Coordinates of C-alpha atoms and ligand atoms in Angstrom, one line a residue:
M1 CA 109.9 -45.8 -103.0
V2 CA 109.1 -49.6 -101.7
E3 CA 107.3 -50.0 -98.5
A4 CA 108.7 -52.9 -97.6
A5 CA 112.7 -50.9 -97.5
R6 CA 111.8 -49.1 -94.3
G7 CA 112.5 -50.1 -91.6
S8 CA 115.3 -50.1 -89.4
G9 CA 119.3 -49.7 -90.3
P10 CA 120.2 -47.0 -93.3
V11 CA 120.2 -48.6 -96.6
V12 CA 122.4 -48.3 -99.7
V13 CA 124.6 -49.3 -102.1
Q14 CA 127.9 -50.7 -103.1
K15 CA 128.2 -51.3 -107.3
Y16 CA 131.6 -53.0 -107.4
G17 CA 133.2 -52.7 -110.4
G18 CA 134.5 -55.6 -113.2
S19 CA 138.4 -55.1 -111.6
S20 CA 136.8 -56.0 -108.0
V21 CA 136.0 -58.4 -108.1
A22 CA 138.5 -60.5 -110.8
D23 CA 139.1 -63.4 -109.1
V24 CA 137.8 -65.7 -106.0
E25 CA 139.8 -63.2 -103.6
R26 CA 139.1 -60.1 -104.8
L27 CA 134.9 -61.6 -104.1
R28 CA 136.5 -62.9 -100.9
A29 CA 137.1 -59.0 -99.6
V30 CA 134.3 -57.8 -101.4
A31 CA 132.4 -60.1 -99.6
R32 CA 134.4 -58.8 -96.4
R33 CA 133.5 -55.3 -96.9
V34 CA 130.3 -56.5 -97.1
V35 CA 129.9 -58.0 -93.9
A36 CA 131.5 -55.0 -92.7
S37 CA 128.7 -52.7 -93.2
V38 CA 126.0 -55.2 -92.9
Q39 CA 128.1 -55.1 -89.3
A40 CA 127.6 -51.2 -89.3
G41 CA 124.0 -51.8 -88.7
E42 CA 123.5 -50.7 -92.8
R43 CA 120.9 -52.7 -94.7
V44 CA 122.5 -52.5 -98.0
V45 CA 121.3 -53.7 -101.8
V46 CA 125.2 -54.4 -103.8
V47 CA 125.3 -54.1 -108.0
V48 CA 128.0 -56.9 -109.4
S49 CA 129.7 -56.4 -112.7
A50 CA 131.0 -59.6 -113.9
M51 CA 134.1 -60.4 -113.4
G52 CA 137.3 -59.2 -114.5
N53 CA 137.2 -58.3 -118.5
T54 CA 134.5 -61.0 -119.2
T55 CA 131.7 -59.5 -120.9
N56 CA 134.6 -59.3 -123.7
E57 CA 135.4 -62.2 -123.7
L58 CA 131.7 -62.7 -123.9
L59 CA 131.6 -60.7 -126.9
A60 CA 135.0 -61.8 -128.6
L61 CA 133.2 -65.5 -128.7
A62 CA 129.5 -63.6 -130.1
R63 CA 131.7 -62.4 -132.9
S64 CA 133.8 -65.6 -133.2
V65 CA 130.7 -67.2 -133.8
S66 CA 128.9 -64.8 -136.2
P67 CA 130.2 -61.3 -138.0
S68 CA 127.4 -59.7 -137.3
P69 CA 126.1 -61.5 -134.0
G70 CA 121.8 -60.8 -133.1
R71 CA 121.4 -58.2 -130.0
R72 CA 119.3 -59.7 -129.0
E73 CA 120.9 -62.7 -127.9
L74 CA 124.3 -60.4 -127.5
D75 CA 122.2 -59.2 -125.1
L76 CA 121.1 -62.7 -123.6
L77 CA 124.8 -63.7 -123.9
V78 CA 126.8 -60.5 -121.9
S79 CA 123.9 -60.8 -118.8
V80 CA 125.0 -63.7 -118.0
G81 CA 128.7 -62.6 -117.1
E82 CA 126.6 -60.3 -114.4
R83 CA 125.1 -64.0 -113.0
V84 CA 128.3 -64.7 -113.4
S85 CA 129.2 -62.8 -109.8
M86 CA 126.3 -62.2 -108.6
T87 CA 125.6 -65.4 -107.5
L88 CA 129.5 -66.6 -106.8
L89 CA 129.2 -62.7 -104.4
A90 CA 126.5 -64.1 -102.3
M91 CA 128.2 -68.0 -101.4
A92 CA 130.5 -66.6 -100.5
I93 CA 128.4 -63.5 -98.1
Q94 CA 126.6 -66.3 -97.0
D95 CA 129.6 -68.4 -95.9
L96 CA 131.3 -65.1 -93.4
G97 CA 127.9 -66.3 -91.7
V98 CA 125.7 -63.3 -93.2
D99 CA 121.8 -64.7 -95.0
A100 CA 122.2 -62.6 -98.9
V101 CA 120.7 -63.7 -102.0
S102 CA 121.2 -62.9 -105.7
F103 CA 118.2 -60.9 -107.8
T104 CA 119.1 -61.0 -112.2
G105 CA 118.5 -57.2 -113.1
S106 CA 114.8 -58.7 -114.4
Q107 CA 114.1 -59.7 -110.7
S108 CA 114.8 -56.9 -108.8
G109 CA 113.0 -55.0 -111.4
I110 CA 114.9 -53.3 -114.1
I111 CA 112.5 -51.9 -116.5
T112 CA 113.8 -50.7 -119.5
D113 CA 113.0 -50.1 -123.5
E114 CA 113.2 -52.3 -126.3
R115 CA 116.7 -50.6 -127.1
H116 CA 119.1 -53.9 -126.5
V117 CA 122.7 -53.1 -125.6
A118 CA 122.0 -50.1 -124.8
A119 CA 118.8 -50.0 -123.5
R120 CA 116.8 -47.0 -121.4
V121 CA 115.6 -47.6 -117.5
L122 CA 112.3 -46.0 -117.5
E123 CA 111.5 -47.3 -114.6
V124 CA 112.2 -49.5 -111.5
R125 CA 110.0 -52.2 -109.3
P126 CA 112.1 -54.0 -106.3
H127 CA 109.6 -55.3 -104.8
R128 CA 111.9 -58.0 -104.2
V129 CA 115.1 -56.7 -103.6
A130 CA 112.9 -54.6 -100.9
A131 CA 111.8 -57.4 -99.4
A132 CA 114.8 -59.1 -99.2
L133 CA 116.0 -56.2 -97.4
G134 CA 112.9 -56.3 -94.6
E135 CA 114.3 -59.8 -93.5
G136 CA 117.5 -58.8 -93.0
K137 CA 119.1 -60.4 -95.5
V138 CA 122.0 -58.6 -98.8
A139 CA 120.4 -58.3 -101.9
I140 CA 122.9 -58.6 -104.3
V141 CA 121.7 -57.3 -108.3
A142 CA 123.1 -58.5 -111.5
G143 CA 124.2 -54.9 -112.9
F144 CA 123.9 -53.6 -115.9
Q145 CA 121.4 -56.2 -116.7
G146 CA 117.2 -55.0 -116.8
V147 CA 114.2 -56.7 -118.6
S148 CA 111.8 -54.8 -121.5
R149 CA 107.9 -54.8 -120.8
S150 CA 107.7 -57.4 -123.5
G151 CA 110.3 -59.5 -121.4
E152 CA 113.6 -59.9 -123.3
V153 CA 116.3 -59.2 -120.9
T154 CA 118.0 -56.1 -122.0
T155 CA 121.5 -53.2 -121.0
L156 CA 121.9 -50.9 -120.9
G157 CA 125.5 -50.7 -123.1
R158 CA 129.7 -51.2 -121.6
G159 CA 129.4 -49.2 -117.6
G160 CA 125.7 -49.3 -117.1
S161 CA 125.8 -51.4 -113.9
D162 CA 127.1 -47.7 -111.8
T163 CA 123.4 -46.7 -113.8
T164 CA 121.8 -50.2 -111.8
A165 CA 123.8 -49.3 -108.5
V166 CA 121.9 -44.9 -109.0
V167 CA 118.2 -46.5 -110.6
L168 CA 118.3 -48.8 -107.5
A169 CA 119.3 -46.2 -105.1
A170 CA 116.5 -43.3 -106.6
A171 CA 114.4 -46.6 -106.6
L172 CA 114.3 -47.3 -102.6
G173 CA 115.0 -44.0 -101.0
A174 CA 119.0 -45.3 -100.4
E175 CA 121.0 -43.9 -98.1
R176 CA 123.8 -43.5 -100.2
C177 CA 126.2 -45.6 -102.9
E178 CA 128.9 -46.2 -103.9
I179 CA 130.1 -46.6 -106.6
C180 CA 133.3 -48.8 -105.7
S181 CA 136.3 -49.8 -107.8
D182 CA 140.4 -49.9 -107.5
V183 CA 140.5 -45.8 -108.6
D184 CA 140.0 -43.9 -104.3
G185 CA 137.6 -41.4 -106.2
V186 CA 137.6 -38.4 -108.2
W187 CA 140.3 -37.1 -109.1
S188 CA 142.0 -32.7 -110.0
A189 CA 142.4 -35.0 -112.8
D190 CA 144.0 -38.7 -113.5
P191 CA 147.0 -39.1 -112.2
R192 CA 148.4 -41.4 -114.7
V193 CA 148.7 -38.3 -117.2
V194 CA 149.2 -35.3 -114.8
P195 CA 151.5 -36.3 -111.8
G196 CA 150.6 -32.8 -110.1
A197 CA 146.7 -34.3 -109.6
H198 CA 145.5 -34.0 -106.9
K199 CA 142.1 -36.5 -105.1
L200 CA 138.9 -35.0 -104.5
D201 CA 136.8 -35.4 -101.4
E202 CA 134.3 -33.1 -102.6
L203 CA 132.8 -33.5 -105.4
P204 CA 129.8 -31.4 -106.7
L205 CA 127.4 -33.6 -108.3
D206 CA 126.7 -31.4 -111.6
A207 CA 130.9 -30.9 -111.6
G208 CA 130.8 -34.7 -111.3
V209 CA 128.3 -34.2 -114.6
A210 CA 130.0 -32.7 -116.4
L211 CA 133.9 -34.2 -115.5
A212 CA 132.1 -37.8 -116.5
Q213 CA 130.5 -35.9 -120.2
H214 CA 134.1 -34.9 -121.1
G215 CA 135.9 -38.1 -121.3
A216 CA 136.9 -38.9 -116.7
Q217 CA 136.0 -42.5 -116.4
V218 CA 136.2 -43.4 -113.1
L219 CA 132.2 -42.3 -113.4
L220 CA 129.4 -43.3 -115.8
A221 CA 128.0 -39.8 -117.5
E222 CA 124.6 -41.2 -117.6
A223 CA 124.1 -42.6 -113.8
V224 CA 125.8 -39.3 -112.7
E225 CA 123.4 -37.7 -114.7
R226 CA 120.4 -39.7 -113.3
A227 CA 121.5 -39.6 -109.9
R228 CA 121.7 -35.5 -110.5
E229 CA 118.0 -36.0 -111.9
W230 CA 116.5 -38.3 -109.2
G231 CA 118.7 -36.6 -105.8
V232 CA 120.9 -40.3 -105.5
R233 CA 124.2 -39.7 -102.7
L234 CA 127.3 -40.3 -104.9
H235 CA 130.7 -41.5 -102.4
A236 CA 133.0 -43.5 -105.3
A237 CA 135.1 -45.2 -103.6
A238 CA 136.7 -47.3 -103.3
T239 CA 136.6 -50.9 -102.9
H240 CA 139.8 -52.0 -101.2
L241 CA 139.9 -48.3 -98.7
P242 CA 137.0 -48.7 -95.8
P243 CA 133.8 -46.5 -96.5
G244 CA 134.1 -42.8 -95.7
S245 CA 136.8 -42.2 -98.1
G246 CA 136.7 -41.4 -101.4
T247 CA 134.7 -38.0 -102.9
R248 CA 131.4 -37.7 -102.0
L249 CA 129.0 -35.8 -104.5
P250 CA 126.4 -34.1 -103.5
P251 CA 124.0 -32.3 -105.7
G252 CA 125.3 -28.5 -105.5
P253 CA 127.0 -26.1 -108.2
A254 CA 129.9 -26.3 -109.9
P255 CA 132.1 -24.6 -107.1
A256 CA 133.9 -21.3 -109.2
A257 CA 137.7 -22.6 -109.3
A258 CA 138.4 -24.9 -111.5
L259 CA 138.1 -27.9 -110.0
G260 CA 139.8 -30.8 -111.9
V261 CA 140.5 -31.1 -116.1
T262 CA 139.9 -34.1 -117.9
A263 CA 140.1 -35.5 -121.3
D264 CA 138.2 -37.0 -124.6
V265 CA 140.5 -39.2 -126.8
G266 CA 137.9 -40.9 -128.5
L267 CA 137.0 -37.5 -130.4
V268 CA 137.5 -37.2 -135.0
A269 CA 137.6 -33.9 -136.6
L270 CA 135.8 -33.4 -140.0
E271 CA 135.8 -30.9 -142.7
L272 CA 131.8 -30.4 -143.7
P273 CA 131.7 -29.6 -147.7
P274 CA 130.3 -25.8 -148.0
G275 CA 125.8 -25.5 -149.1
P276 CA 123.4 -26.0 -147.0
W277 CA 123.6 -27.1 -143.8
R278 CA 120.5 -30.3 -144.1
A279 CA 123.5 -31.6 -146.9
A280 CA 126.2 -31.3 -143.8
L281 CA 125.3 -33.6 -141.4
A282 CA 123.2 -35.4 -143.5
G283 CA 125.8 -37.3 -143.5
L284 CA 127.5 -37.9 -140.6
P285 CA 127.3 -41.8 -139.0
G286 CA 124.0 -41.4 -137.2
G287 CA 124.4 -40.7 -133.1
A288 CA 127.7 -39.8 -133.6
L289 CA 128.0 -35.8 -134.1
R290 CA 129.2 -34.2 -130.8
Q291 CA 130.3 -30.5 -131.6
L292 CA 129.9 -28.4 -135.0
L293 CA 133.2 -25.7 -135.0
L294 CA 132.9 -23.0 -137.0
H295 CA 135.3 -20.4 -138.0
P296 CA 134.6 -18.4 -140.2
G297 CA 134.7 -19.5 -143.9
A298 CA 134.9 -22.8 -142.1
R299 CA 132.9 -25.5 -141.4
A300 CA 134.0 -28.7 -138.8
A301 CA 131.5 -31.6 -137.2
L302 CA 132.9 -32.7 -134.8
L303 CA 131.8 -37.1 -133.8
D304 CA 132.8 -39.6 -131.5
V305 CA 133.9 -42.6 -132.9
R306 CA 134.0 -44.9 -130.1
N307 CA 130.7 -46.7 -131.7
L308 CA 131.7 -46.9 -135.4
S309 CA 133.6 -49.8 -137.1
A310 CA 136.0 -47.3 -138.6
P311 CA 135.7 -43.2 -138.5
P312 CA 134.3 -41.5 -141.7
A313 CA 137.2 -40.7 -145.3
G314 CA 138.8 -37.5 -144.0
A315 CA 138.9 -37.0 -140.9
R316 CA 141.8 -35.7 -137.9
P317 CA 142.0 -38.0 -134.7
V318 CA 141.4 -34.9 -132.0
A319 CA 140.4 -34.4 -128.7
T320 CA 138.2 -32.5 -126.7
V321 CA 140.6 -30.8 -123.3
T322 CA 138.1 -29.7 -121.1
V323 CA 138.6 -27.9 -117.5
V324 CA 135.0 -28.0 -115.3
G325 CA 134.6 -24.5 -112.5
R326 CA 132.2 -22.1 -113.5
M327 CA 134.7 -19.4 -113.3
I328 CA 136.4 -20.6 -116.4
V329 CA 133.1 -20.1 -118.5
A330 CA 132.5 -16.2 -116.9
E331 CA 135.7 -14.5 -116.9
S332 CA 137.7 -13.5 -120.4
D333 CA 141.6 -13.4 -117.9
L334 CA 141.2 -16.7 -117.0
Q335 CA 140.4 -18.0 -121.1
Q336 CA 143.2 -15.5 -121.7
V337 CA 145.7 -17.9 -119.2
A338 CA 144.0 -21.6 -120.3
L339 CA 144.4 -20.0 -124.0
D340 CA 148.4 -18.3 -122.7
A341 CA 149.0 -21.7 -121.1
L342 CA 147.9 -24.0 -124.5
D343 CA 150.0 -21.2 -126.9
A344 CA 153.6 -22.1 -124.3
A345 CA 153.2 -25.9 -124.6
G346 CA 153.1 -25.5 -128.3
L347 CA 150.1 -27.5 -128.3
P348 CA 148.5 -25.1 -131.3
V349 CA 143.8 -24.8 -130.2
E350 CA 142.2 -25.3 -133.0
A351 CA 138.7 -24.5 -131.7
V352 CA 137.2 -23.1 -127.9
Y353 CA 133.4 -24.1 -126.2
A354 CA 132.4 -22.8 -123.7
A355 CA 128.6 -23.7 -121.5
G356 CA 127.9 -23.6 -118.6
E357 CA 130.9 -25.0 -116.3
R358 CA 133.6 -26.0 -118.7
W359 CA 135.0 -24.6 -121.2
T360 CA 136.6 -26.8 -123.9
A361 CA 140.2 -26.8 -125.6
V362 CA 140.1 -29.3 -129.3
V363 CA 143.5 -30.0 -130.2
A364 CA 145.6 -32.9 -132.2
R365 CA 144.3 -36.0 -130.2
E366 CA 149.2 -36.6 -129.8
H367 CA 149.3 -33.3 -127.5
A368 CA 145.5 -34.4 -124.8
A369 CA 147.9 -35.4 -122.1
A370 CA 150.2 -32.8 -122.6
A371 CA 147.7 -30.0 -123.0
Q372 CA 146.2 -31.7 -119.8
R373 CA 148.9 -31.1 -117.7
A374 CA 149.5 -27.1 -119.3
L375 CA 145.9 -26.2 -118.6
H376 CA 145.6 -28.3 -114.6
A377 CA 149.4 -26.1 -113.8
A378 CA 147.7 -22.6 -114.9
L379 CA 144.4 -23.4 -113.5
V380 CA 143.8 -26.3 -110.9
E381 CA 146.8 -26.5 -109.2
P382 CA 147.1 -21.8 -108.1
A383 CA 143.5 -22.6 -107.3
Q384 CA 144.0 -25.3 -105.3
A385 CA 147.1 -23.7 -103.7
V386 CA 144.4 -20.1 -102.7
E387 CA 141.7 -22.5 -101.7
K388 CA 145.0 -24.1 -99.3
S389 CA 146.5 -20.6 -98.4
Ligands
LIG1 N1 130.3 -55.7 -117.2 C1 129.4 -54.4 -117.7 C2 130.2 -53.4 -119.1 O1 132.3 -53.7 -118.2 C3 128.7 -53.5 -117.1 C4 129.9 -52.9 -115.8 O2 131.1 -53.4 -116.0 O3 129.4 -52.0 -115.3 O4 130.7 -53.1 -119.8
LIG2 MG1 132.9 -51.9 -116.0

């Protein structure tokens, strides 16, 4: 923890996603929200994403110049998006009469490895951020970027501003880390897919990790994992609502009852040829393997194809649908309820696997939405009803 960050008033890290700063009006609204926290006596570090669709536009621009742009130049280019929003936000906050200063990832002491485009944070030395807080200023940090030990600008992978916020919160010993977006927290399922979904006021961090790792979009899996590792108090909140609403993610195990359903629709299943495993697995695209699906006489690999230019020949589009809750994994009765619900909805299950606090079924991708609705109705809604009664 950095010395100068101590002093009066709790330190709070607030991260604002791209849609929260998509235009000047929204940027001003964020500035007002930050100032409200300052007036409530908090010392605020703000982490911002690039405005709206900026990152995609910069990447498209690069690809229009070159079909395979170098990763070092790509990192320098896309890091600009967050620098635009950080400086504009500092100006907007200053206009409200509150002192603010913005820093790049490098200036904030976010030290990463050398892996351009997908760098991992190794260490955080937020001396300048802490000094700014010590001087009573709001510190604004460009999300998604850092610097390698050799001084190169790196980026942390898509959505990486969440990670920036978590690692800074840990390094500063922040009281909490708010991830602010246009969604008002974490829901028991995506409400656009499952009309019966409800907002979760509290989500134990282990369950948050399981949801994020299995496709829930509100939180970046890496950020939630790091929050768990370093004991950061995460809070998923809506930018347009006052702090305190949203979902708290306190450290702790997933509850026994099923609390949520999520789907990962960026997957394919690929039958593996018979013969030695070494040869079968060597044929898979690097880094894509998520799970092996083994059945008597048959075997397949579940692959994440989001980062591949094209799925391997012969791959079938599939989705995983995951229920989070400890008992679903431990009790065969509940697994039977889940399988019956999928049967009753006419949704064939290709494979099932479970561990810890999550139970996952593999289904054809076109069945992902219906499978989420069926599992939510069969497992999450009854558990919620019991909790309420
Ligand atoms: N602007 C980056 C992206 O679009 C990082 C972020 O939004 O967190 O992926
Ligand atoms: Mg984003």
